Each structure stands twice: as structure tokens, then as C-alpha cells.
Coordinates of C-alpha atoms in Angstrom, one line a residue:
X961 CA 2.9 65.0 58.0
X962 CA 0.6 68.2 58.3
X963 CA 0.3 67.6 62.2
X964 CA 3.9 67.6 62.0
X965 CA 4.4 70.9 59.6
X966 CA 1.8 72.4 61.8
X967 CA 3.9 71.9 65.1
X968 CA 7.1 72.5 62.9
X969 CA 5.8 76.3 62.3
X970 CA 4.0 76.8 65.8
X971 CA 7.8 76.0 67.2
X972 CA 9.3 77.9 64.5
X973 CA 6.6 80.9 65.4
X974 CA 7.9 80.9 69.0
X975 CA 11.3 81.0 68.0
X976 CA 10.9 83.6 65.3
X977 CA 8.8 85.6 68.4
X978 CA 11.9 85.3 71.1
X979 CA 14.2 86.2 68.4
X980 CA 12.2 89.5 67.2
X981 CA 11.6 90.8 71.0
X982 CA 15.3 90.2 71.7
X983 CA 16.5 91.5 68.2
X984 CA 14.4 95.0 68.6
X985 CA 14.7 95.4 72.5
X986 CA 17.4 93.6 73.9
X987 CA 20.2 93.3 71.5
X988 CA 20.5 96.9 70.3
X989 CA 22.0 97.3 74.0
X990 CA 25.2 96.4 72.6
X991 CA 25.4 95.6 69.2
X992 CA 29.1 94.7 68.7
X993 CA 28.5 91.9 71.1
X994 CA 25.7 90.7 69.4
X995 CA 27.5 90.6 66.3
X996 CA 30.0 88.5 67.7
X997 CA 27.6 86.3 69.1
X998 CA 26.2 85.6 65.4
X999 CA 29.4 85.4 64.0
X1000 CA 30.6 83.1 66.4
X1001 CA 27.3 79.9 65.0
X1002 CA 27.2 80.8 61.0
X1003 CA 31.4 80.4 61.1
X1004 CA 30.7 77.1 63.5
X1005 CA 27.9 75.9 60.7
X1006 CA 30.7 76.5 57.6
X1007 CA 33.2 74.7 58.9
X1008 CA 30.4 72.0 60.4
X1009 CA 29.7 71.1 56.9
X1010 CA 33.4 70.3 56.3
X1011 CA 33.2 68.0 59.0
X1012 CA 30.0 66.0 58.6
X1013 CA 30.5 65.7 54.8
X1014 CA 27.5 64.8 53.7
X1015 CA 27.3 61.8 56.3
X1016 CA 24.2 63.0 57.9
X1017 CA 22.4 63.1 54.5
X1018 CA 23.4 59.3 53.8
X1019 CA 21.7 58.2 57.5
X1020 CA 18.5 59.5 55.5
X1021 CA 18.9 57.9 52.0
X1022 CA 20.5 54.7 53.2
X1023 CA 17.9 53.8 56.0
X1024 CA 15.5 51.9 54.4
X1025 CA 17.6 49.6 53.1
X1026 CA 19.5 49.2 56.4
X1027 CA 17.0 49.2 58.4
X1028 CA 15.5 46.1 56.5
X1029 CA 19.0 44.3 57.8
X1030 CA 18.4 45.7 60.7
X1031 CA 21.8 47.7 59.9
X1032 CA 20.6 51.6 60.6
X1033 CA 22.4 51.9 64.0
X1034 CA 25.2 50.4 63.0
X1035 CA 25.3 53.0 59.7
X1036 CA 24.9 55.7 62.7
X1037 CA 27.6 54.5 65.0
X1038 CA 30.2 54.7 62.0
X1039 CA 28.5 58.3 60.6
X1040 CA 29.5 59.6 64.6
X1041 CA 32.8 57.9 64.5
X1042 CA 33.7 59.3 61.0
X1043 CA 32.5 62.5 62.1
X1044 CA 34.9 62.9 65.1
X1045 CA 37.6 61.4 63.2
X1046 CA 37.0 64.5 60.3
X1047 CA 36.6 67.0 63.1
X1048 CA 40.2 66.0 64.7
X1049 CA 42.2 65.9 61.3
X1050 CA 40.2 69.6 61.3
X1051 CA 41.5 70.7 64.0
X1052 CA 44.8 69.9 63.2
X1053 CA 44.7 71.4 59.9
X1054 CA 43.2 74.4 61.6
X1055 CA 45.9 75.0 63.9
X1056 CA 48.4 73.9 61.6
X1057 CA 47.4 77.1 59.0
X1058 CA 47.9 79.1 61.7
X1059 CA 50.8 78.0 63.0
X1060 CA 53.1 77.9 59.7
X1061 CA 51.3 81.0 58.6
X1062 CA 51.0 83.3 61.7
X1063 CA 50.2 86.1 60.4
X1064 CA 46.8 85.3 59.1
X1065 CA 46.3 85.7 63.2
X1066 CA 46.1 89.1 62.7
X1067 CA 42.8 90.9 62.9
X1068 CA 41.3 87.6 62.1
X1069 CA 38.0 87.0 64.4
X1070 CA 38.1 83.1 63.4
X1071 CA 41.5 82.9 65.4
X1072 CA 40.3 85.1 68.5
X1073 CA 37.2 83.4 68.8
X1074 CA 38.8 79.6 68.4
X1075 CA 38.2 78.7 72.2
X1076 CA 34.5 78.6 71.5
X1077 CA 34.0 78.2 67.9
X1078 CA 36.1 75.2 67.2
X1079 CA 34.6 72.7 70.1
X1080 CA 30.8 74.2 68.7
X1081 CA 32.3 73.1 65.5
X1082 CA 31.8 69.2 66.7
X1083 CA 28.5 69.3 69.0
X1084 CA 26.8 71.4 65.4
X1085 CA 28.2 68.3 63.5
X1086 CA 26.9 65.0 65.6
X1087 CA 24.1 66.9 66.5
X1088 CA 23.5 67.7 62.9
X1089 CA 23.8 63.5 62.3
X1090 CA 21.2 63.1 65.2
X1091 CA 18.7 65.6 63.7
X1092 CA 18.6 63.5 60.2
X1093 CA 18.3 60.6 61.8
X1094 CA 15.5 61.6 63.5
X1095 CA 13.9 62.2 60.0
X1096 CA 13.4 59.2 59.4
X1097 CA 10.8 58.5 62.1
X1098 CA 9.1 61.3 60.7
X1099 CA 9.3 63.2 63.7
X1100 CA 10.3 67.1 62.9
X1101 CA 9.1 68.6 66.0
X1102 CA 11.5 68.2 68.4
X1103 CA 14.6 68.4 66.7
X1104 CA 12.9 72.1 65.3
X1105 CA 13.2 73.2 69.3
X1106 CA 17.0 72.3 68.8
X1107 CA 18.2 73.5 65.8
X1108 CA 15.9 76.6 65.8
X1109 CA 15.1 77.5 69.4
X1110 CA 18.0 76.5 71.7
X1111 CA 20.5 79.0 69.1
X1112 CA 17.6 81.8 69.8
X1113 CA 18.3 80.9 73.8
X1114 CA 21.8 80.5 73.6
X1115 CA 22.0 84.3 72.0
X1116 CA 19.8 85.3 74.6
X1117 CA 21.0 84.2 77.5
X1118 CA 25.3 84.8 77.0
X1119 CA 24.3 88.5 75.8
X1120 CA 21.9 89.2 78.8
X1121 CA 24.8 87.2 81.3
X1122 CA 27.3 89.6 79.0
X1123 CA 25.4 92.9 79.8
X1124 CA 25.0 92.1 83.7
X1125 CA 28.0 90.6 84.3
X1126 CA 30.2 91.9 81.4
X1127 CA 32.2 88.8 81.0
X1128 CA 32.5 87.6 77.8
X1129 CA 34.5 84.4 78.5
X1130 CA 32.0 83.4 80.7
X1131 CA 29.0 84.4 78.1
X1132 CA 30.6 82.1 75.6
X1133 CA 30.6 79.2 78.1
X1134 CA 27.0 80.1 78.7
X1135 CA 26.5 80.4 75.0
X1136 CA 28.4 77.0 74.1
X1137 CA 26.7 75.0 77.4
X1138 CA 22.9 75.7 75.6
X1139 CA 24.3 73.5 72.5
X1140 CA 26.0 71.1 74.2
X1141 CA 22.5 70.5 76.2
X1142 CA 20.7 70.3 72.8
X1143 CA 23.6 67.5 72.0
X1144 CA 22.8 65.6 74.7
X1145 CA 18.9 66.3 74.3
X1146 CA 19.5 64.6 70.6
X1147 CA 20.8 61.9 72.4
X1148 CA 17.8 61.3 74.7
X1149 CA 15.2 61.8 71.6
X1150 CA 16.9 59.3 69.8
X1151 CA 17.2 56.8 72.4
X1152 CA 13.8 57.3 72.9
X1153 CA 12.6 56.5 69.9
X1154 CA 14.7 53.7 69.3
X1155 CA 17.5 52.4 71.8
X1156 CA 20.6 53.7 70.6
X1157 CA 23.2 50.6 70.4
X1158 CA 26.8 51.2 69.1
X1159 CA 28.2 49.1 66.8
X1160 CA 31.0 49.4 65.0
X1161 CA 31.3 46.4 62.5
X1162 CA 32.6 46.5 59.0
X1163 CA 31.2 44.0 57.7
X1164 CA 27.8 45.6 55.9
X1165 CA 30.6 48.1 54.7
X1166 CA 32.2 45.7 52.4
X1167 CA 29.4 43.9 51.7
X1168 CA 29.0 44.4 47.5
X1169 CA 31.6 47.8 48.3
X1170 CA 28.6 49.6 49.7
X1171 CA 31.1 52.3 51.0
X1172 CA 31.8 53.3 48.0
X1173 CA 28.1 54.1 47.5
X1174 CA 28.0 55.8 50.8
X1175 CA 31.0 57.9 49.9
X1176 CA 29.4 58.6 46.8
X1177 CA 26.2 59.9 47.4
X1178 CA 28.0 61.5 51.1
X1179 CA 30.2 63.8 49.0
X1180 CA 27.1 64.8 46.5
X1181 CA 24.7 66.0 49.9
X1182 CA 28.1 67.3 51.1
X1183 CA 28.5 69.8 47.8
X1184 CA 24.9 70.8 47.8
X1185 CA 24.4 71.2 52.0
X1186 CA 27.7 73.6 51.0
X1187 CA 26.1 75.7 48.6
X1188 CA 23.4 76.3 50.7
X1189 CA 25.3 76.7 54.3
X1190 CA 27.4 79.2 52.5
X1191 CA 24.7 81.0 51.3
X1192 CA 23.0 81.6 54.4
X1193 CA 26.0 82.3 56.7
X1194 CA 28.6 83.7 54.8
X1195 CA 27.0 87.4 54.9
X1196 CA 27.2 87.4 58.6
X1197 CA 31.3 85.9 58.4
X1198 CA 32.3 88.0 56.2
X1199 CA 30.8 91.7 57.7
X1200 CA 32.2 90.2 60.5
X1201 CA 35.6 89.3 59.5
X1202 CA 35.7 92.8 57.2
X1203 CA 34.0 95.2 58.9
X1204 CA 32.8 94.9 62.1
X1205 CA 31.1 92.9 64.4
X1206 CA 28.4 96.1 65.5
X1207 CA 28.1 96.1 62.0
X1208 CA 27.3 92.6 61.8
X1209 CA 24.6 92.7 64.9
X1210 CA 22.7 95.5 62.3
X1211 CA 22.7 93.1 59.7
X1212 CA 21.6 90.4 61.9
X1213 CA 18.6 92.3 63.6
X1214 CA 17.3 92.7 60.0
X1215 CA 17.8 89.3 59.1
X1216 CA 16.2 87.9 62.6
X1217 CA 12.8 90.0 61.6
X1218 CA 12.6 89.2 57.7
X1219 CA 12.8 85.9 58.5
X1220 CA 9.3 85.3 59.6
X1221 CA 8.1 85.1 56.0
X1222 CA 10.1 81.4 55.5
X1223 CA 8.8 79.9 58.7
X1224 CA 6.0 78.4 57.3
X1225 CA 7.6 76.4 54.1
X1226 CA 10.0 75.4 56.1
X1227 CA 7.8 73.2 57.8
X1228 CA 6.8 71.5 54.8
X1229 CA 10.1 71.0 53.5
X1230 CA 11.3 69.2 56.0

């Protein structure tokens, strides 16, 4: 465990040091953009939480016991499959709000930046079920490189492809491609560290209504993974969606260097 925190806070160093260079000397280039840029993950992680509700939290509690019945990658296989199946009745919803009320469209950056935000919203959530998983081999490590690094990249590379090339729509694709690597590298780690097989049966489900415990303790992570998403990504929505996005890249310059202080315990708590 303290090898682990160690390399936890040497990764989260790194990341903290790419962030602070590119927050005081590369960002301020164009701020608005930036701002847009880090509205575009905090609205993605909101609405991601919606979406995994509380699932990933349950492939941590319930994996001792499954894994005894050799059940944990059969718990997984449903937690993705549940997932999409929440993003998709999202999406409809999402578009739906929009569509019978059309004039929440206006001057709202949620609805102008839909392209990219809404397909982030499902790569953040099945990545987010990978990265607990992962937990339970107690291996922090890697998934710290990408929840904490790639987003650092990602900013880094669509602003700098922005500033040369001054196209955002192909920034964004940039932007969304890092993510969707980090996706895919979840997948890898996993299989690496035991063979992913899907399997979809029902049958340890119904056994003694276990889904009803799994539903249970799913909706209490998802109430208190809500609280704490919200608290940490609804300043940059909001000064987003209320004032501007240049004011949002201020805010988040700030937030990017103050953040060096948490590094550390963050190592340990996870």
C-alpha cells in the first residue's frame, strides 16, 4: 500500500507539474478557450455520475464475495451493460428536454457543446467502472495516469492544436480521442491483470434477490459520489454557463496551482 501511495503522488506530482507549466504559460494564451475546454470534463463528470449510479462503487464492495464464486466478471459485464443501457435512456432524455423545450437552447453552453460532451459522458462512465475494478487488485498506479494525467494531456494538446491550427472542432476531436485512448488503456490493464470474459447470466442476480442488495448499496455510493462530483465541478459549470468561459479559464488556472496541496492524501485515500 505505501509503494503504491508513493507512486500514486510521484504520478500525481507529474500531473500536477504539466498542469501548473501549461496553466501559467500556455493557457493564458487564450483563456476563453481554455475555459471551454474545462467546462467541457467537470459538465461530462456530473452527468457521468447520473449514468454510472453508483455501479462502479458496488464492483468494489461486492468483489469479495463474488470473487469467491468466482462471479466478479460476471458482476462487471452486467455493471458495463447497465451502464450503456443508463447512458442511452440519457441521451434520450437529454435530447428530449431540449426538444419539447427549445428555448433552454439559448445561450446554453451544455447544448453547444453536446457533440463532444455527451459521447465523453459514456467513455468517463465505463472508464470510471474499470478504474474501481482495478481497486480491487490493489493497483492505484496506473489507473492515477488515466484519470489524472491523460485529462492534463487532453487539455494540453486540443488547446495547443486550437492555437496553431485554430480549429476548435477539430481540438475537441483531439481532446475526446486522449479519453477514448485511456478507455481502451483500462481495457488492456484489466485484461492484463485478469482476462476480461463477458458474461451476461442472471442467474447469481436472483440468487437470495442479491439485486436488490446491489441496487441498494448502488444508489447509496451513487448519492454520496454526487455530493462530492458536484462539489468539485459545479464551480467551473456554472461560471461557465453564467458568465463566461474566459472567466472560467481564470478560475481554473487558480484551481490547477492550489491543487498541489491535496496530491499527497490523495494517494492514501485511495
Amino acid at each position: 500500500v505505501a509503494r503504491q501511495s508513493f507512486k500514486y503522488s510521484i504520478i500525481g506530482y507529474l500531473g500536477f507539474l504539466v498542469g501548473m507549466v501549461s496553466a501559467v504559460f500556455i493557457f493564458p494564451r487564450d483563456l476563453d478557450y481554455y475555459g471551454k475546454l474545462r467546462y467541457i470534463l467537470p459538465a461530462a463528470q456530473m452527468y457521468m455520475t447520473v449514468v454510472v449510479f453508483g455501479l462502479s462503487f458496488s464492483n468494489v464492495y461486492f468483489f469479495g464475495r463474488l470473487k469467491e464464486v468466482n462471479k466478479q466478471q460476471n458482476f462487471l459485464s452486467w455493471s458495463l451493460l447497465l451502464v450503456t443501457i443508463n447512458f442511452v435512456f440519457f441521451t434520450a432524455i437529454f435530447f428530449a428536454v431540449f426538444y419539447f423545450f427549445p428555448s433552454l437552447k439559448e445561450d446554453s453552453k451544455l447544448w453547444s457543446l453536446r457533440k463532444v460532451i455527451v459521447p465523453l459522458i459514456l467513455v468517463l462512465s465505463l472508464s470510471s467502472v474499470f478504474n474501481k475494478y482495478v481497486s480491487n487488485f490493489r493497483r492505484i498506479v496506473v489507473p492515477n495516469i488515466f484519470e489524472n494525467l491523460f485529462p492534463k494531456i487532453a487539455n494540453l494538446l486540443a488547446f495547443g492544436l486550437f492555437v496553431f491550427v485554430n480549429v476548435e472542432s477539430i481540438s475537441f476531436v483531439v481532446f475526446f480521442v486522449v479519453f477514448l485512448l485511456s478507455f481502451f488503456g483500462y481495457i488492456f490493464y484489466t485484461n492484463k491483470l485478469e482476462k476480461i470474459k463477458l458474461d451476461f447470466n442472471t442467474d447469481f442476480l436472483k440468487e437470495n434477490h442479491f439485486w436488490k442488495e446491489v441496487f441498494s448499496y448502488s444508489f447509496y455510493g451513487f448519492l454520496g459520489n454526487l455530493g462530492s462530483v458536484l462539489a468539485l465541478n459545479i464551480s467551473s459549470y456554472m461560471i461557465s454557463e453564467y458568465l463566461s468561459f474566459e472567466e472560467n479559464g481564470v478560475y481554473a488556472t487558480i484551481f490547477s496551482i492550489v491543487q498541489l496541496i491535496s496530491i499527497p492524501a490523495m494517494g492514501l485515500y485511495n
